[in-house]
mmCIF file of C-alpha atoms in Angstrom:
data_model
loop_
_atom_site.group_PDB
_atom_site.id
_atom_site.type_symbol
_atom_site.label_atom_id
_atom_site.label_comp_id
_atom_site.label_asym_id
_atom_site.label_seq_id
_atom_site.Cartn_x
_atom_site.Cartn_y
_atom_site.Cartn_z
ATOM 1 C CA MET X 1 61.081 9.580 -16.687
ATOM 2 C CA SER X 2 64.208 6.777 -15.868
ATOM 3 C CA GLU X 3 68.141 7.259 -16.021
ATOM 4 C CA LYS X 4 70.114 5.671 -18.552
ATOM 5 C CA TYR X 5 73.689 4.934 -18.249
ATOM 6 C CA CYS X 6 76.368 6.073 -21.090
ATOM 7 C CA LYS X 7 76.931 2.139 -22.174
ATOM 8 C CA GLU X 8 73.427 1.650 -22.827
ATOM 9 C CA SER X 9 73.907 4.234 -25.790
ATOM 10 C CA PHE X 10 76.688 2.811 -27.026
ATOM 11 C CA VAL X 11 77.411 1.827 -30.895
ATOM 12 C CA VAL X 12 80.160 -0.185 -33.316
ATOM 13 C CA LYS X 13 80.183 0.359 -36.730
ATOM 14 C CA THR X 14 82.983 -1.073 -38.762
ATOM 15 C CA SER X 15 83.615 -0.583 -42.271
ATOM 16 C CA ILE X 16 86.504 -1.404 -45.066
ATOM 17 C CA VAL X 17 87.479 1.590 -46.826
ATOM 18 C CA LEU X 18 86.416 0.769 -51.166
ATOM 19 C CA PRO X 19 87.648 2.734 -53.813
ATOM 20 C CA PRO X 20 84.030 4.045 -54.326
ATOM 21 C CA ASP X 21 84.743 6.352 -50.798
ATOM 22 C CA THR X 22 87.868 7.626 -51.437
ATOM 23 C CA ASN X 23 89.206 10.479 -52.987
ATOM 24 C CA ASN X 24 92.072 11.016 -55.491
ATOM 25 C CA TYR X 25 94.532 11.171 -52.883
ATOM 26 C CA GLY X 26 93.438 7.706 -52.301
ATOM 27 C CA THR X 27 91.899 8.558 -48.876
ATOM 28 C CA LEU X 28 88.062 8.480 -47.255
ATOM 29 C CA PHE X 29 86.160 11.451 -48.348
ATOM 30 C CA GLY X 30 85.761 13.545 -45.345
ATOM 31 C CA GLY X 31 82.031 14.042 -46.226
ATOM 32 C CA LYS X 32 81.831 10.053 -46.115
ATOM 33 C CA LEU X 33 83.456 10.155 -42.589
ATOM 34 C CA MET X 34 80.972 13.237 -41.671
ATOM 35 C CA GLU X 35 77.603 10.677 -42.988
ATOM 36 C CA TYR X 36 79.175 7.804 -41.024
ATOM 37 C CA ILE X 37 79.623 10.227 -37.443
ATOM 38 C CA ASP X 38 76.294 11.985 -37.825
ATOM 39 C CA ASP X 39 74.615 7.996 -38.502
ATOM 40 C CA VAL X 40 76.211 6.599 -35.127
ATOM 41 C CA ALA X 41 75.541 9.656 -32.891
ATOM 42 C CA ALA X 42 71.497 9.228 -34.159
ATOM 43 C CA ILE X 43 71.611 5.653 -33.451
ATOM 44 C CA SER X 44 73.010 6.433 -29.673
ATOM 45 C CA ALA X 45 70.321 9.340 -29.623
ATOM 46 C CA MET X 46 67.487 7.237 -30.868
ATOM 47 C CA ARG X 47 68.749 4.003 -27.827
ATOM 48 C CA HIS X 48 69.373 6.497 -25.061
ATOM 49 C CA SER X 49 65.791 8.302 -25.376
ATOM 50 C CA ARG X 50 63.906 5.542 -28.025
ATOM 51 C CA LYS X 51 62.603 8.400 -30.021
ATOM 52 C CA ASN X 52 62.678 9.775 -33.313
ATOM 53 C CA ILE X 53 65.598 12.233 -33.539
ATOM 54 C CA VAL X 54 67.054 15.442 -35.103
ATOM 55 C CA THR X 55 71.022 16.718 -35.380
ATOM 56 C CA ALA X 56 70.995 20.065 -33.987
ATOM 57 C CA SER X 57 74.645 20.902 -34.528
ATOM 58 C CA THR X 58 78.292 19.207 -35.262
ATOM 59 C CA ASP X 59 81.115 20.483 -33.518
ATOM 60 C CA SER X 60 83.971 20.884 -35.515
ATOM 61 C CA VAL X 61 85.719 17.734 -37.221
ATOM 62 C CA ASP X 62 89.364 17.835 -37.313
ATOM 63 C CA PHE X 63 90.793 15.018 -39.518
ATOM 64 C CA LEU X 64 93.571 13.858 -37.577
ATOM 65 C CA HIS X 65 94.523 11.307 -39.523
ATOM 66 C CA PRO X 66 93.822 9.762 -43.026
ATOM 67 C CA ILE X 67 92.179 6.868 -43.343
ATOM 68 C CA HIS X 68 93.343 5.180 -46.572
ATOM 69 C CA GLU X 69 91.689 2.643 -49.007
ATOM 70 C CA GLY X 70 92.050 -1.054 -47.955
ATOM 71 C CA ASN X 71 91.676 0.591 -44.060
ATOM 72 C CA SER X 72 88.896 -0.210 -41.594
ATOM 73 C CA VAL X 73 87.320 2.640 -40.207
ATOM 74 C CA CYS X 74 85.849 1.656 -36.816
ATOM 75 C CA LEU X 75 83.406 4.810 -35.478
ATOM 76 C CA GLU X 76 82.300 4.385 -31.384
ATOM 77 C CA SER X 77 79.570 6.709 -30.142
ATOM 78 C CA PHE X 78 77.858 7.259 -26.989
ATOM 79 C CA VAL X 79 75.705 9.876 -25.164
ATOM 80 C CA THR X 80 77.614 11.672 -22.855
ATOM 81 C CA TYR X 81 74.789 14.562 -21.471
ATOM 82 C CA THR X 82 71.729 15.133 -21.666
ATOM 83 C CA GLY X 83 69.519 18.422 -21.597
ATOM 84 C CA ARG X 84 65.853 18.099 -21.628
ATOM 85 C CA THR X 85 64.861 17.351 -24.547
ATOM 86 C CA SER X 86 68.871 17.316 -26.104
ATOM 87 C CA MET X 87 71.546 14.893 -25.938
ATOM 88 C CA GLU X 88 75.233 15.126 -26.315
ATOM 89 C CA VAL X 89 76.710 12.430 -28.144
ATOM 90 C CA PHE X 90 80.713 11.743 -28.599
ATOM 91 C CA VAL X 91 82.026 9.909 -31.992
ATOM 92 C CA ARG X 92 85.841 8.619 -31.987
ATOM 93 C CA VAL X 93 87.073 7.787 -35.416
ATOM 94 C CA ILE X 94 89.873 5.328 -35.833
ATOM 95 C CA ALA X 95 91.556 3.567 -38.770
ATOM 96 C CA GLU X 96 93.639 0.183 -38.980
ATOM 97 C CA ASP X 97 95.601 -1.059 -41.875
ATOM 98 C CA LEU X 98 94.771 -4.119 -41.820
ATOM 99 C CA LEU X 99 97.249 -5.503 -43.509
ATOM 100 C CA THR X 100 99.761 -4.382 -40.705
ATOM 101 C CA GLY X 101 97.755 -3.920 -37.415
ATOM 102 C CA GLU X 102 98.466 -0.235 -37.172
ATOM 103 C CA ARG X 103 95.705 1.627 -35.837
ATOM 104 C CA ASN X 104 95.117 5.637 -35.429
ATOM 105 C CA ILE X 105 92.145 7.792 -34.030
ATOM 106 C CA CYS X 106 91.849 9.608 -36.992
ATOM 107 C CA ALA X 107 88.939 12.170 -35.650
ATOM 108 C CA LEU X 108 86.836 13.061 -32.070
ATOM 109 C CA SER X 109 83.797 14.523 -32.303
ATOM 110 C CA PHE X 110 80.890 15.999 -30.237
ATOM 111 C CA LEU X 111 76.849 16.117 -31.811
ATOM 112 C CA THR X 112 73.881 17.731 -30.523
ATOM 113 C CA MET X 113 70.536 15.519 -30.927
ATOM 114 C CA VAL X 114 67.240 16.335 -29.805
ATOM 115 C CA ALA X 115 64.197 13.806 -29.490
ATOM 116 C CA ILE X 116 61.200 14.809 -31.310
ATOM 117 C CA ASP X 117 57.754 13.466 -30.362
ATOM 118 C CA GLU X 118 55.330 12.355 -33.294
ATOM 119 C CA ASN X 119 54.542 16.186 -34.199
ATOM 120 C CA GLY X 120 58.650 16.952 -34.993
ATOM 121 C CA LYS X 121 58.265 18.843 -31.368
ATOM 122 C CA PRO X 122 61.278 18.320 -29.072
ATOM 123 C CA THR X 123 60.653 15.877 -26.243
ATOM 124 C CA GLU X 124 62.096 14.764 -22.819
ATOM 125 C CA VAL X 125 64.874 12.384 -22.768
ATOM 126 C CA PRO X 126 66.397 10.246 -19.678
ATOM 127 C CA LYS X 127 69.230 11.793 -18.109
ATOM 128 C CA VAL X 128 72.047 10.185 -18.128
ATOM 129 C CA VAL X 129 74.515 8.391 -15.630
ATOM 130 C CA PRO X 130 78.488 8.047 -16.351
ATOM 131 C CA GLN X 131 79.954 5.373 -14.735
ATOM 132 C CA SER X 132 83.747 4.893 -15.982
ATOM 133 C CA GLU X 133 86.369 7.562 -15.820
ATOM 134 C CA ILE X 134 86.395 8.842 -19.835
ATOM 135 C CA GLU X 135 82.383 8.862 -19.486
ATOM 136 C CA ARG X 136 82.276 11.265 -16.003
ATOM 137 C CA GLU X 137 85.012 13.461 -17.617
ATOM 138 C CA LEU X 138 83.225 13.796 -20.419
ATOM 139 C CA TYR X 139 80.030 14.598 -18.742
ATOM 140 C CA GLN X 140 81.826 17.092 -16.325
ATOM 141 C CA SER X 141 82.881 18.873 -19.295
ATOM 142 C CA ALA X 142 79.929 19.115 -21.165
ATOM 143 C CA LYS X 143 78.400 22.142 -20.505
ATOM 144 C CA GLU X 144 81.403 24.058 -20.840
ATOM 145 C CA ARG X 145 80.715 22.813 -24.878
ATOM 146 C CA ALA X 146 77.403 23.597 -24.702
ATOM 147 C CA GLU X 147 78.010 26.725 -24.287
ATOM 148 C CA VAL X 148 80.312 27.144 -26.906
ATOM 149 C CA ARG X 149 77.840 25.855 -29.148
ATOM 150 C CA LYS X 150 75.215 28.281 -28.098
ATOM 151 C CA LYS X 151 77.715 31.641 -28.762
ATOM 152 C CA ARG X 152 78.755 29.342 -32.127
ATOM 153 C CA ARG X 153 75.247 29.128 -32.871
ATOM 154 C CA LYS X 154 74.336 33.114 -31.773
ATOM 155 C CA GLU X 155 77.088 34.520 -34.297
ATOM 156 C CA THR X 156 75.523 31.796 -36.779
ATOM 157 C CA GLU X 157 72.321 33.695 -36.548
ATOM 158 C CA ASN X 158 73.584 36.788 -36.807
ATOM 159 C CA LEU X 159 75.877 36.516 -39.696
ATOM 160 C CA SER X 160 72.728 34.707 -41.531
ATOM 161 C CA LYS X 161 71.224 37.814 -40.826
ATOM 162 C CA LYS X 162 73.916 39.972 -42.957
ATOM 163 C CA PHE X 163 73.524 37.872 -45.391
ATOM 164 C CA GLY X 164 69.804 36.591 -45.771
ATOM 165 C CA ALA X 165 67.888 34.683 -48.177
ATOM 166 C CA GLY X 166 68.330 36.698 -51.387
ATOM 167 C CA LEU X 167 70.019 36.057 -54.720
ATOM 168 C CA PRO X 168 73.416 35.081 -54.895
ATOM 169 C CA TRP X 169 75.977 37.977 -54.469
#
């Protein structure tokens, strides 16, 4: 299986924040932003793997700066690391006040996407090759993030066994 550069999976999505996308404070709904994050990450993963994908995990999304109605919101994503069937995707979210030009980083996120075959089973993906300094930094720190994810997933699985799927509490 061939290798691909990080830049080959690069995606940019820009939207204007309109009233239906905002809460009672006039800022973008967090859930709407999370939808955008999942969307660009999925496109990056599919560009890299040229396979159908599923979202396996989303690391925490910390909302660092509000995105106001009338601002543009720009999301940039690319594959930073690959396992055998999984891909880590980095997403950066920037808001811009279109009247003043002020820009702020609003969120950073890492998602894990898994490539699947026509039977819905995980399938191999090409290795990713970082080139720029930031790509290399993200690539080198990916295994540490993966360990944190594995630990968090195990804790979640154990907690779900405690609660079960029975009737409401």
